[in-house]
Amino acid sequence: MVDSKVVHITTLKAVIHPKLKIAYAISQHCNFLWTIQWLERIQTESSQANALNSKWSITIDIKEENAWIQSGATLGELYYAIANKSNVHGFPAGSCPTVGIGGHFSGGGFGTIFRKYGLASDNVIDAQIVDVNGKILNRKMMGENLFWAIRGGGGSSFGVITAWKVKLVNVPSVVTVFNIPKSLEQNATTLFMKWQIIANKLPNELFLHSVMGLDAKSSSDGGKTVAVSFTGLYLGKQKNLVPLMENNFAELNLQHDNCTEMSWIQSVLYFAGYSINGSLKVLLQRNKTSTSFKAKSDYVTKPIPMSGLEGLWNMLLEEKNPTLIMSPYGGRMSEISESETPFPHRNGIIYGIQYLVDWDSNEETPKHMDWIRKLYAYMTPYVSMCPRLAYMNYRDLDIGVNRENTSYEEAKSWGMKYFKSNFERLAQVKNEIDPSNFFRHEQSIPPLSA
Ligand SMILES: Cc1cc2nc3c(=O)[nH]c(=O)nc-3n(C[C@H](O)[C@H](O)[C@H](O)COP(=O)(O)OP(=O)(O)OC[C@H]3O[C@@H](n4cnc5c(N)ncnc54)[C@H](O)[C@@H]3O)c2cc1C
């Protein structure tokens, strides 16, 4: 929180709730009368405002290969709705079904088919936003500048996006999934070195990420060891995947036995950690977790050398439950220019890293926060620099926060990391549509004039 009038990052989501809840949620941080006036304006603006009073909806049009999704829906609900209509359509967004459409789409949104189709935000073709004056605007009405900004720049700096229109993508009726875990004793270091060379150059149809963590079982001395899981999704059959892997990553020794063919929606279940033979209805669950976690992110443009990995393994062994998810870029991501949308991490990125640590009890918080910050400091020489890049959807307040009336120049300390030179255009758009900086929070875009 910057001051008592700030709209907290999470409260904007309340707009998808019935109107009294909206008033309640927003008025916690804003002038109450102003809020009510704002809501009245929204409600008289258009009959479309009725959408604010109902549950979110998802409308899939298979013939036109597009969908309208209200922001309160989750990724799981979107995937479920698509699967109910077609087994050869999908959407390129994140792996976790409980993630909300509103934040995810407006910050980018990558998942297992983003090397083929780009980000969720790359596939948005229209949107509906409530601006600071309470007007409901579609793409044509908001103009291309604002439409550009909300596809990767974070919606919460610009207004409340009530719905998104996206184009659906084609997926084959059969895809193939595999997971090969390797501990340090099983040559994980050499395999990861090779993975860094090939992961972003594989055909767009193949997503092969690596996940690092600890493994209590496979260490030679009975203690913990580091393990790297190489997990892949191939948009095609295993008979084509196995030779493809043999040609590109023979060291992993992928065999037919390691592969499972399934439908695309089953692969969604797989990457979400569910049984692929269970009911798709698990995608509709909105489970809450009581676990605390801290995440940070980085981008790698040169392979990390062996010496860097050895130090990284030592850092992982210091923590109880560390996870590093390395997501390969390349493919479609390299074909889209850095300024096409606010999301700038395109050509030249080998992979993105998400550092993750979770814990149960509040007393443990300082210990785990210290560890992840130490790890982030350790990684400095091995990741992008000037600026050190970060993924906006993995919000990290350690890299900088706004204070009251933060200027554009001051906000560049964190803004350039998320957006590179797109940050300036974001600040210009902000100045055009919300010059009084009503929509603000710890890392909202400041108006360029500030
Ligand atoms: C368990 C987990 C798994 C994840 N997996 C992935 C993944 O696979 N790929 C990936 O790219 N990211 C992933 N993320 C990150 C995720 O994309 C972001 O956390 C995203 O911001 C979540 O959006 P939300 O609406 O659920 O969250 P919220 O916390 O509700 O919102 C996040 C931000 O967006 C704003 N916002 C939300 N809705 C709206 C709206 N309608 N209009 C304007 N602003 C809005 C909020 O104000 C806030 O600033 C994951 C996160 C978690 C917690």
Short mmCIF file of C-alpha atoms and ligand atoms in Angstrom, two decimals:
data_model
loop_
_atom_site.label_atom_id
_atom_site.label_comp_id
_atom_site.label_asym_id
_atom_site.label_seq_id
_atom_site.Cartn_x
_atom_site.Cartn_y
_atom_site.Cartn_z
CA MET A 1 0.00 0.00 0.00
CA VAL A 2 1.26 3.42 -0.88
CA ASP A 3 -1.32 5.48 1.00
CA SER A 4 -4.82 5.08 2.37
CA LYS A 5 -6.54 5.97 -0.91
CA VAL A 6 -4.74 3.49 -3.07
CA VAL A 7 -6.88 0.90 -4.82
CA HIS A 8 -5.24 -2.25 -3.57
CA ILE A 9 -3.97 -4.62 -6.23
CA THR A 10 -6.51 -7.27 -5.38
CA THR A 11 -9.63 -5.16 -4.98
CA LEU A 12 -10.17 -4.47 -8.67
CA LYS A 13 -11.26 -8.04 -9.09
CA ALA A 14 -14.37 -7.14 -7.12
CA VAL A 15 -15.90 -5.53 -10.19
CA ILE A 16 -17.09 -8.89 -11.37
CA HIS A 17 -19.12 -9.24 -8.21
CA PRO A 18 -22.63 -7.84 -7.63
CA LYS A 19 -22.70 -4.05 -7.38
CA LEU A 20 -22.83 -3.70 -3.60
CA LYS A 21 -19.76 -5.82 -3.24
CA ILE A 22 -17.98 -3.63 -5.75
CA ALA A 23 -18.88 -0.55 -3.75
CA TYR A 24 -17.67 -2.23 -0.61
CA ALA A 25 -14.42 -3.48 -2.05
CA ILE A 26 -13.40 -0.27 -3.71
CA SER A 27 -14.58 1.98 -0.91
CA GLN A 28 -12.14 0.33 1.46
CA HIS A 29 -9.44 2.39 -0.17
CA CYS A 30 -11.18 5.23 -2.00
CA ASN A 31 -13.45 8.10 -1.29
CA PHE A 32 -16.78 6.35 -0.77
CA LEU A 33 -19.03 8.96 -2.40
CA TRP A 34 -16.74 9.19 -5.39
CA THR A 35 -16.88 5.43 -5.70
CA ILE A 36 -20.66 5.37 -5.67
CA GLN A 37 -20.82 8.10 -8.33
CA TRP A 38 -18.36 6.13 -10.41
CA LEU A 39 -20.47 3.00 -10.08
CA GLU A 40 -23.68 4.86 -10.95
CA ARG A 41 -22.03 6.11 -14.10
CA ILE A 42 -20.96 2.59 -14.99
CA GLN A 43 -24.46 1.29 -14.47
CA THR A 44 -26.22 3.90 -16.58
CA GLU A 45 -23.61 3.88 -19.32
CA SER A 46 -24.85 0.86 -21.16
CA SER A 47 -27.07 -2.15 -20.90
CA GLN A 48 -23.85 -4.14 -21.01
CA ALA A 49 -23.41 -3.13 -17.39
CA ASN A 50 -25.83 -5.93 -16.57
CA ALA A 51 -22.82 -8.16 -16.90
CA LEU A 52 -21.55 -6.67 -13.66
CA ASN A 53 -24.52 -8.06 -11.79
CA SER A 54 -24.25 -11.64 -12.91
CA LYS A 55 -21.83 -14.52 -12.65
CA TRP A 56 -19.03 -14.45 -15.22
CA SER A 57 -19.72 -16.13 -18.51
CA ILE A 58 -17.65 -17.75 -21.23
CA THR A 59 -19.07 -17.84 -24.75
CA ILE A 60 -17.26 -20.13 -27.17
CA ASP A 61 -17.85 -19.79 -30.92
CA ILE A 62 -16.20 -22.79 -32.56
CA LYS A 63 -17.33 -21.80 -36.05
CA GLU A 64 -15.61 -18.42 -35.78
CA GLU A 65 -12.84 -19.90 -33.58
CA ASN A 66 -13.11 -17.25 -30.90
CA ALA A 67 -14.45 -16.75 -27.39
CA TRP A 68 -15.71 -13.95 -25.12
CA ILE A 69 -14.60 -14.50 -21.55
CA GLN A 70 -15.60 -12.36 -18.60
CA SER A 71 -12.67 -11.44 -16.40
CA GLY A 72 -13.90 -13.21 -13.29
CA ALA A 73 -13.51 -16.61 -14.94
CA THR A 74 -10.51 -18.81 -14.27
CA LEU A 75 -8.21 -20.51 -16.76
CA GLY A 76 -9.67 -23.87 -15.70
CA GLU A 77 -13.17 -22.66 -16.52
CA LEU A 78 -11.99 -21.44 -19.93
CA TYR A 79 -10.25 -24.72 -20.77
CA TYR A 80 -13.30 -26.67 -19.57
CA ALA A 81 -15.63 -24.58 -21.73
CA ILE A 82 -13.46 -25.06 -24.82
CA ALA A 83 -13.19 -28.83 -24.24
CA ASN A 84 -16.96 -29.08 -23.98
CA LYS A 85 -17.24 -27.76 -27.53
CA SER A 86 -14.22 -29.16 -29.35
CA ASN A 87 -11.30 -31.56 -28.95
CA VAL A 88 -9.22 -29.80 -31.61
CA HIS A 89 -9.28 -26.29 -30.16
CA GLY A 90 -7.35 -24.89 -27.23
CA PHE A 91 -6.00 -21.65 -25.84
CA PRO A 92 -2.39 -20.70 -25.06
CA ALA A 93 -2.43 -19.60 -21.42
CA GLY A 94 -1.03 -20.73 -18.06
CA SER A 95 -0.99 -24.16 -16.46
CA CYS A 96 -2.72 -23.44 -13.17
CA PRO A 97 -6.53 -23.76 -13.50
CA THR A 98 -7.31 -21.46 -10.55
CA VAL A 99 -5.49 -18.46 -12.04
CA GLY A 100 -7.91 -15.63 -12.91
CA ILE A 101 -8.36 -14.42 -16.48
CA GLY A 102 -8.31 -10.73 -15.45
CA GLY A 103 -4.76 -10.51 -14.14
CA HIS A 104 -3.32 -13.30 -16.28
CA PHE A 105 -4.36 -11.94 -19.70
CA SER A 106 -3.49 -8.36 -18.83
CA GLY A 107 0.05 -9.34 -17.78
CA GLY A 108 0.89 -11.74 -20.64
CA GLY A 109 0.11 -15.33 -19.69
CA PHE A 110 2.30 -18.17 -20.90
CA GLY A 111 1.80 -21.92 -20.81
CA THR A 112 2.61 -25.20 -22.48
CA ILE A 113 1.69 -24.15 -26.03
CA PHE A 114 3.16 -20.64 -26.01
CA ARG A 115 6.13 -21.66 -28.18
CA LYS A 116 3.57 -22.49 -30.87
CA TYR A 117 1.02 -19.71 -30.35
CA GLY A 118 2.51 -16.98 -28.14
CA LEU A 119 1.01 -15.60 -24.95
CA ALA A 120 -2.62 -15.38 -23.93
CA SER A 121 -2.36 -11.61 -24.47
CA ASP A 122 -1.01 -12.16 -28.01
CA ASN A 123 -4.31 -13.86 -28.82
CA VAL A 124 -6.66 -11.19 -27.49
CA ILE A 125 -8.65 -9.58 -30.30
CA ASP A 126 -11.08 -7.36 -28.38
CA ALA A 127 -11.82 -6.37 -24.80
CA GLN A 128 -14.30 -4.43 -22.73
CA ILE A 129 -12.94 -2.00 -20.14
CA VAL A 130 -14.53 0.34 -17.62
CA ASP A 131 -12.37 3.46 -17.63
CA VAL A 132 -11.79 6.01 -14.88
CA ASN A 133 -14.85 8.00 -16.03
CA GLY A 134 -17.07 4.95 -15.72
CA LYS A 135 -17.40 4.54 -19.47
CA ILE A 136 -17.56 1.03 -20.88
CA LEU A 137 -15.33 0.83 -23.93
CA ASN A 138 -14.66 -1.89 -26.46
CA ARG A 139 -11.53 -2.07 -28.64
CA LYS A 140 -12.81 0.40 -31.21
CA MET A 141 -13.94 2.86 -28.56
CA MET A 142 -10.82 2.63 -26.40
CA GLY A 143 -8.44 3.00 -29.34
CA GLU A 144 -5.33 1.04 -30.21
CA ASN A 145 -3.08 2.68 -27.58
CA LEU A 146 -5.13 1.52 -24.62
CA PHE A 147 -5.85 -1.81 -26.30
CA TRP A 148 -2.08 -2.23 -26.68
CA ALA A 149 -1.45 -1.34 -23.02
CA ILE A 150 -3.86 -3.82 -21.47
CA ARG A 151 -2.34 -6.76 -23.36
CA GLY A 152 0.73 -7.18 -21.16
CA GLY A 153 0.99 -3.89 -19.28
CA GLY A 154 -1.29 -5.01 -16.45
CA GLY A 155 -4.95 -4.00 -16.51
CA SER A 156 -5.00 -2.54 -13.03
CA SER A 157 -3.17 0.65 -14.06
CA PHE A 158 -5.77 1.52 -16.67
CA GLY A 159 -9.25 0.51 -15.55
CA VAL A 160 -11.31 -2.58 -14.95
CA ILE A 161 -11.43 -5.02 -17.83
CA THR A 162 -14.75 -6.82 -17.67
CA ALA A 163 -14.34 -9.16 -20.65
CA TRP A 164 -11.88 -10.36 -23.27
CA LYS A 165 -12.40 -11.67 -26.79
CA VAL A 166 -9.73 -14.15 -27.83
CA LYS A 167 -9.00 -16.24 -30.85
CA LEU A 168 -8.94 -19.96 -30.16
CA VAL A 169 -6.07 -22.01 -31.53
CA ASN A 170 -5.97 -25.40 -33.22
CA VAL A 171 -4.57 -28.38 -31.35
CA PRO A 172 -4.26 -31.93 -32.69
CA SER A 173 -6.67 -34.54 -31.34
CA VAL A 174 -3.65 -36.45 -29.98
CA VAL A 175 -0.75 -34.84 -28.10
CA THR A 176 2.11 -36.53 -26.25
CA VAL A 177 3.38 -35.85 -22.75
CA PHE A 178 6.49 -37.12 -20.96
CA ASN A 179 8.40 -36.51 -17.76
CA ILE A 180 11.96 -37.67 -17.13
CA PRO A 181 13.38 -36.81 -13.69
CA LYS A 182 17.16 -36.96 -13.23
CA SER A 183 19.14 -36.43 -10.04
CA LEU A 184 22.68 -35.05 -9.91
CA GLU A 185 23.89 -38.64 -9.56
CA GLN A 186 22.00 -39.44 -12.77
CA ASN A 187 23.80 -36.77 -14.75
CA ALA A 188 21.30 -33.94 -14.29
CA THR A 189 24.00 -31.27 -14.64
CA THR A 190 25.19 -32.42 -18.08
CA LEU A 191 21.62 -32.89 -19.25
CA PHE A 192 20.66 -29.41 -18.09
CA MET A 193 23.72 -27.96 -19.87
CA LYS A 194 22.49 -29.57 -23.10
CA TRP A 195 18.90 -28.49 -22.43
CA GLN A 196 20.05 -24.86 -22.25
CA ILE A 197 21.46 -25.18 -25.77
CA ILE A 198 18.46 -26.78 -27.45
CA ALA A 199 15.29 -25.88 -25.51
CA ASN A 200 14.48 -22.63 -27.34
CA LYS A 201 15.47 -24.06 -30.75
CA LEU A 202 13.19 -27.10 -30.75
CA PRO A 203 10.25 -27.12 -33.18
CA ASN A 204 7.42 -24.84 -32.02
CA GLU A 205 5.23 -27.90 -31.42
CA LEU A 206 7.49 -29.11 -28.61
CA PHE A 207 7.53 -27.48 -25.18
CA LEU A 208 10.20 -29.00 -22.93
CA HIS A 209 10.61 -27.28 -19.62
CA SER A 210 12.85 -28.26 -16.74
CA VAL A 211 11.89 -28.08 -13.11
CA MET A 212 14.53 -28.13 -10.38
CA GLY A 213 13.90 -29.22 -6.84
CA LEU A 214 15.15 -31.59 -4.17
CA ASP A 215 14.86 -35.34 -4.25
CA ALA A 216 15.17 -37.25 -1.00
CA LYS A 217 15.45 -40.69 -2.55
CA SER A 218 17.97 -40.88 -5.34
CA SER A 219 21.08 -39.51 -3.63
CA SER A 220 23.89 -42.05 -3.35
CA ASP A 221 24.53 -41.27 0.35
CA GLY A 222 20.86 -41.40 1.41
CA GLY A 223 20.58 -37.63 1.91
CA LYS A 224 18.87 -35.05 -0.27
CA THR A 225 20.03 -34.33 -3.76
CA VAL A 226 19.03 -31.92 -6.48
CA ALA A 227 16.77 -33.31 -9.18
CA VAL A 228 15.83 -31.81 -12.53
CA SER A 229 12.63 -33.00 -14.21
CA PHE A 230 12.48 -32.62 -17.97
CA THR A 231 8.79 -32.45 -18.78
CA GLY A 232 7.47 -32.09 -22.29
CA LEU A 233 4.30 -31.54 -24.27
CA TYR A 234 4.40 -32.34 -27.96
CA LEU A 235 1.56 -31.29 -30.25
CA GLY A 236 1.57 -34.58 -32.12
CA LYS A 237 2.05 -38.31 -31.78
CA GLN A 238 4.86 -40.11 -29.98
CA LYS A 239 5.98 -41.84 -33.18
CA ASN A 240 7.12 -38.40 -34.39
CA LEU A 241 8.30 -37.14 -31.01
CA VAL A 242 10.75 -39.94 -30.19
CA PRO A 243 12.92 -39.48 -33.33
CA LEU A 244 12.68 -35.70 -32.93
CA MET A 245 14.12 -35.98 -29.42
CA GLU A 246 16.74 -38.46 -30.61
CA ASN A 247 17.92 -35.87 -33.15
CA ASN A 248 17.92 -32.93 -30.75
CA PHE A 249 18.46 -34.29 -27.24
CA ALA A 250 19.63 -37.89 -27.54
CA GLU A 251 21.30 -37.67 -24.10
CA LEU A 252 17.88 -37.65 -22.42
CA ASN A 253 17.18 -41.03 -24.05
CA LEU A 254 13.44 -40.53 -24.48
CA GLN A 255 11.79 -43.88 -25.21
CA HIS A 256 8.24 -44.77 -26.23
CA ASP A 257 7.74 -46.08 -22.68
CA ASN A 258 8.26 -42.57 -21.30
CA CYS A 259 5.49 -41.12 -23.49
CA THR A 260 1.74 -40.94 -22.97
CA GLU A 261 -0.60 -39.94 -25.76
CA MET A 262 -3.72 -38.03 -24.74
CA SER A 263 -6.06 -35.23 -25.78
CA TRP A 264 -4.98 -31.61 -25.33
CA ILE A 265 -7.44 -31.12 -22.45
CA GLN A 266 -5.96 -34.18 -20.71
CA SER A 267 -2.55 -32.53 -21.04
CA VAL A 268 -4.06 -29.53 -19.23
CA LEU A 269 -5.03 -31.89 -16.39
CA TYR A 270 -1.55 -33.42 -16.47
CA PHE A 271 0.30 -30.12 -16.16
CA ALA A 272 -2.10 -29.03 -13.41
CA GLY A 273 -1.19 -32.15 -11.44
CA TYR A 274 -4.51 -33.99 -11.88
CA SER A 275 -5.16 -37.53 -13.09
CA ILE A 276 -5.63 -37.46 -16.86
CA ASN A 277 -8.44 -40.01 -16.59
CA GLY A 278 -10.46 -38.12 -13.99
CA SER A 279 -13.39 -35.78 -14.53
CA LEU A 280 -12.72 -32.48 -16.29
CA LYS A 281 -14.83 -30.87 -13.56
CA VAL A 282 -11.68 -30.56 -11.40
CA LEU A 283 -10.85 -27.64 -13.69
CA LEU A 284 -13.82 -25.78 -12.20
CA GLN A 285 -12.57 -26.01 -8.62
CA ARG A 286 -11.52 -22.79 -6.95
CA ASN A 287 -9.45 -24.25 -4.15
CA LYS A 288 -7.77 -21.94 -1.72
CA THR A 289 -4.42 -22.84 -0.26
CA SER A 290 -3.20 -21.87 3.18
CA THR A 291 0.43 -22.17 2.14
CA SER A 292 2.54 -19.01 1.88
CA PHE A 293 4.90 -18.58 -1.04
CA LYS A 294 7.32 -16.10 -2.53
CA ALA A 295 8.21 -16.07 -6.21
CA LYS A 296 10.76 -14.13 -8.22
CA SER A 297 11.69 -14.26 -11.88
CA ASP A 298 14.61 -13.88 -14.25
CA TYR A 299 15.41 -14.28 -17.93
CA VAL A 300 18.44 -16.12 -19.29
CA THR A 301 20.07 -15.03 -22.55
CA LYS A 302 23.34 -17.02 -22.27
CA PRO A 303 23.57 -20.58 -20.95
CA ILE A 304 24.55 -20.71 -17.28
CA PRO A 305 28.06 -22.24 -17.09
CA MET A 306 28.77 -25.44 -15.19
CA SER A 307 30.43 -23.51 -12.35
CA GLY A 308 27.26 -21.41 -11.97
CA LEU A 309 25.11 -24.52 -11.80
CA GLU A 310 27.32 -26.08 -9.12
CA GLY A 311 26.79 -23.03 -6.91
CA LEU A 312 23.06 -23.13 -7.70
CA TRP A 313 22.81 -26.75 -6.54
CA ASN A 314 24.43 -25.74 -3.23
CA MET A 315 21.91 -22.92 -2.83
CA LEU A 316 18.99 -25.29 -3.46
CA LEU A 317 20.30 -27.72 -0.86
CA GLU A 318 20.09 -24.95 1.78
CA GLU A 319 16.28 -24.72 1.45
CA LYS A 320 13.58 -27.21 2.50
CA ASN A 321 11.24 -26.91 -0.47
CA PRO A 322 12.77 -24.94 -3.34
CA THR A 323 11.45 -25.04 -6.91
CA LEU A 324 12.89 -23.46 -10.02
CA ILE A 325 10.80 -23.65 -13.18
CA MET A 326 12.78 -23.01 -16.36
CA SER A 327 10.44 -22.26 -19.29
CA PRO A 328 11.98 -22.31 -22.77
CA TYR A 329 11.16 -19.42 -25.11
CA GLY A 330 11.90 -19.30 -28.85
CA GLY A 331 9.40 -20.44 -31.48
CA ARG A 332 6.46 -18.07 -31.93
CA MET A 333 7.73 -15.94 -29.02
CA SER A 334 10.80 -14.96 -31.07
CA GLU A 335 8.71 -13.99 -34.08
CA ILE A 336 6.74 -11.28 -32.26
CA SER A 337 8.54 -7.96 -31.90
CA GLU A 338 9.38 -6.57 -28.44
CA SER A 339 7.05 -3.61 -28.95
CA GLU A 340 4.07 -5.47 -30.44
CA THR A 341 2.60 -5.62 -26.92
CA PRO A 342 4.00 -4.34 -23.58
CA PHE A 343 5.44 -7.83 -22.87
CA PRO A 344 9.03 -7.41 -24.17
CA HIS A 345 10.62 -10.81 -23.53
CA ARG A 346 10.86 -12.11 -27.08
CA ASN A 347 13.76 -12.88 -29.44
CA GLY A 348 17.03 -13.64 -27.65
CA ILE A 349 15.49 -15.12 -24.52
CA ILE A 350 16.58 -18.73 -24.03
CA TYR A 351 14.38 -19.35 -21.02
CA GLY A 352 12.59 -17.68 -18.17
CA ILE A 353 13.12 -18.73 -14.56
CA GLN A 354 10.54 -18.72 -11.83
CA TYR A 355 12.09 -19.11 -8.38
CA LEU A 356 9.60 -20.40 -5.89
CA VAL A 357 9.63 -21.26 -2.22
CA ASP A 358 6.64 -22.14 -0.06
CA TRP A 359 6.10 -22.75 3.62
CA ASP A 360 3.31 -23.34 6.12
CA SER A 361 3.90 -21.32 9.24
CA ASN A 362 4.19 -17.53 9.51
CA GLU A 363 7.15 -17.80 11.85
CA GLU A 364 9.16 -19.29 9.01
CA THR A 365 8.52 -16.36 6.67
CA PRO A 366 11.75 -14.38 7.28
CA LYS A 367 13.91 -17.48 6.81
CA HIS A 368 12.44 -18.34 3.41
CA MET A 369 12.32 -14.74 2.21
CA ASP A 370 16.01 -14.40 3.10
CA TRP A 371 16.83 -17.57 1.21
CA ILE A 372 15.07 -16.58 -2.01
CA ARG A 373 16.64 -13.11 -1.95
CA LYS A 374 20.06 -14.67 -1.42
CA LEU A 375 19.43 -17.02 -4.34
CA TYR A 376 18.37 -14.06 -6.53
CA ALA A 377 21.59 -12.24 -5.60
CA TYR A 378 23.62 -15.35 -6.39
CA MET A 379 22.06 -15.58 -9.87
CA THR A 380 22.99 -12.00 -10.83
CA PRO A 381 25.97 -12.82 -13.11
CA TYR A 382 24.08 -15.56 -14.94
CA VAL A 383 20.90 -13.76 -16.03
CA SER A 384 19.87 -10.76 -18.13
CA MET A 385 21.29 -7.45 -17.01
CA CYS A 386 20.89 -3.71 -17.67
CA PRO A 387 18.04 -4.08 -17.02
CA ARG A 388 17.69 -7.36 -15.15
CA LEU A 389 14.42 -8.53 -16.69
CA ALA A 390 11.41 -9.85 -14.80
CA TYR A 391 7.96 -11.19 -15.70
CA MET A 392 5.20 -8.82 -14.65
CA ASN A 393 2.73 -11.57 -13.82
CA TYR A 394 5.20 -12.80 -11.19
CA ARG A 395 4.89 -9.49 -9.34
CA ASP A 396 7.96 -8.94 -7.20
CA LEU A 397 7.86 -5.94 -4.91
CA ASP A 398 11.56 -6.47 -4.08
CA ILE A 399 12.51 -4.88 -7.42
CA GLY A 400 10.91 -1.54 -6.55
CA VAL A 401 7.62 0.01 -5.43
CA ASN A 402 5.82 3.28 -5.96
CA ARG A 403 5.44 5.79 -3.19
CA GLU A 404 2.95 8.65 -3.31
CA ASN A 405 3.36 10.63 -6.56
CA THR A 406 6.16 8.45 -7.87
CA SER A 407 7.47 9.94 -11.09
CA TYR A 408 7.96 8.06 -14.33
CA GLU A 409 11.75 8.44 -13.90
CA GLU A 410 11.62 6.91 -10.41
CA ALA A 411 9.31 4.10 -11.49
CA LYS A 412 11.74 3.15 -14.25
CA SER A 413 13.74 1.30 -11.55
CA TRP A 414 11.17 -1.51 -11.67
CA GLY A 415 9.25 -0.62 -14.86
CA MET A 416 12.16 -1.19 -17.25
CA LYS A 417 12.62 -4.68 -15.79
CA TYR A 418 9.09 -5.73 -16.64
CA PHE A 419 8.62 -3.78 -19.87
CA LYS A 420 11.99 -2.55 -21.22
CA SER A 421 11.40 0.49 -23.46
CA ASN A 422 7.67 -0.25 -23.65
CA PHE A 423 7.47 1.33 -20.20
CA GLU A 424 7.53 4.81 -21.72
CA ARG A 425 4.60 4.09 -24.03
CA LEU A 426 2.69 2.58 -21.10
CA ALA A 427 3.25 5.79 -19.12
CA GLN A 428 2.06 7.85 -22.11
CA VAL A 429 -1.13 5.80 -22.37
CA LYS A 430 -1.63 6.15 -18.63
CA ASN A 431 -1.33 9.92 -18.99
CA GLU A 432 -3.94 9.92 -21.75
CA ILE A 433 -6.56 7.84 -20.00
CA ASP A 434 -5.97 8.26 -16.25
CA PRO A 435 -3.89 11.44 -15.78
CA SER A 436 -5.00 11.85 -12.15
CA ASN A 437 -3.60 8.38 -11.41
CA PHE A 438 -6.81 7.05 -9.86
CA PHE A 439 -5.88 3.45 -10.65
CA ARG A 440 -2.69 3.05 -8.69
CA HIS A 441 -0.92 0.53 -6.54
CA GLU A 442 2.56 -0.57 -5.54
CA GLN A 443 3.67 -1.15 -9.13
CA SER A 444 1.09 0.69 -11.22
CA ILE A 445 2.26 2.64 -14.27
CA PRO A 446 2.64 6.36 -13.40
CA PRO A 447 1.40 9.00 -15.88
CA LEU A 448 4.31 10.19 -18.03
CA SER A 449 3.83 13.79 -16.89
CA ALA A 450 4.36 12.84 -13.23
C1 LIG B 1 -0.55 -20.97 -8.58
C2 LIG B 1 -0.16 -20.01 -9.66
C3 LIG B 1 0.18 -20.51 -10.92
C4 LIG B 1 0.52 -19.62 -11.95
N1 LIG B 1 0.83 -20.12 -13.18
C5 LIG B 1 1.12 -19.26 -14.18
C6 LIG B 1 1.41 -19.75 -15.49
O1 LIG B 1 1.40 -20.95 -15.76
N2 LIG B 1 1.71 -18.84 -16.47
C7 LIG B 1 1.72 -17.49 -16.22
O2 LIG B 1 1.96 -16.71 -17.16
N3 LIG B 1 1.44 -17.01 -14.99
C8 LIG B 1 1.14 -17.86 -13.98
N4 LIG B 1 0.86 -17.37 -12.73
C9 LIG B 1 0.89 -15.92 -12.51
C10 LIG B 1 -0.48 -15.32 -12.84
O3 LIG B 1 -0.57 -15.12 -14.24
C11 LIG B 1 -0.61 -13.96 -12.13
O4 LIG B 1 -0.54 -14.16 -10.74
C12 LIG B 1 -1.89 -13.24 -12.51
O5 LIG B 1 -1.74 -11.88 -12.18
C13 LIG B 1 -3.09 -13.81 -11.82
O6 LIG B 1 -4.24 -13.08 -12.15
P1 LIG B 1 -5.52 -13.10 -11.17
O7 LIG B 1 -6.59 -12.31 -11.82
O8 LIG B 1 -5.79 -14.53 -10.79
O9 LIG B 1 -4.91 -12.45 -9.86
P2 LIG B 1 -5.26 -11.12 -9.05
O10 LIG B 1 -4.30 -11.12 -7.89
O11 LIG B 1 -6.69 -11.01 -8.76
O12 LIG B 1 -4.87 -9.96 -10.03
C14 LIG B 1 -3.55 -9.72 -10.40
C15 LIG B 1 -3.46 -8.27 -10.89
O13 LIG B 1 -4.30 -8.07 -12.01
C16 LIG B 1 -5.27 -7.06 -11.72
N5 LIG B 1 -6.56 -7.47 -12.27
C17 LIG B 1 -7.20 -8.64 -12.05
N6 LIG B 1 -8.37 -8.65 -12.71
C18 LIG B 1 -8.45 -7.47 -13.37
C19 LIG B 1 -9.42 -6.88 -14.21
N7 LIG B 1 -10.54 -7.51 -14.50
N8 LIG B 1 -9.20 -5.64 -14.70
C20 LIG B 1 -8.06 -4.97 -14.38
N9 LIG B 1 -7.10 -5.48 -13.59
C21 LIG B 1 -7.30 -6.71 -13.09
C22 LIG B 1 -5.34 -6.97 -10.22
O14 LIG B 1 -5.77 -5.70 -9.79
C23 LIG B 1 -3.89 -7.24 -9.87
O15 LIG B 1 -3.11 -6.08 -10.04
C24 LIG B 1 0.52 -18.23 -11.70
C25 LIG B 1 0.18 -17.74 -10.43
C26 LIG B 1 -0.16 -18.62 -9.43
C27 LIG B 1 -0.53 -18.07 -8.08
#
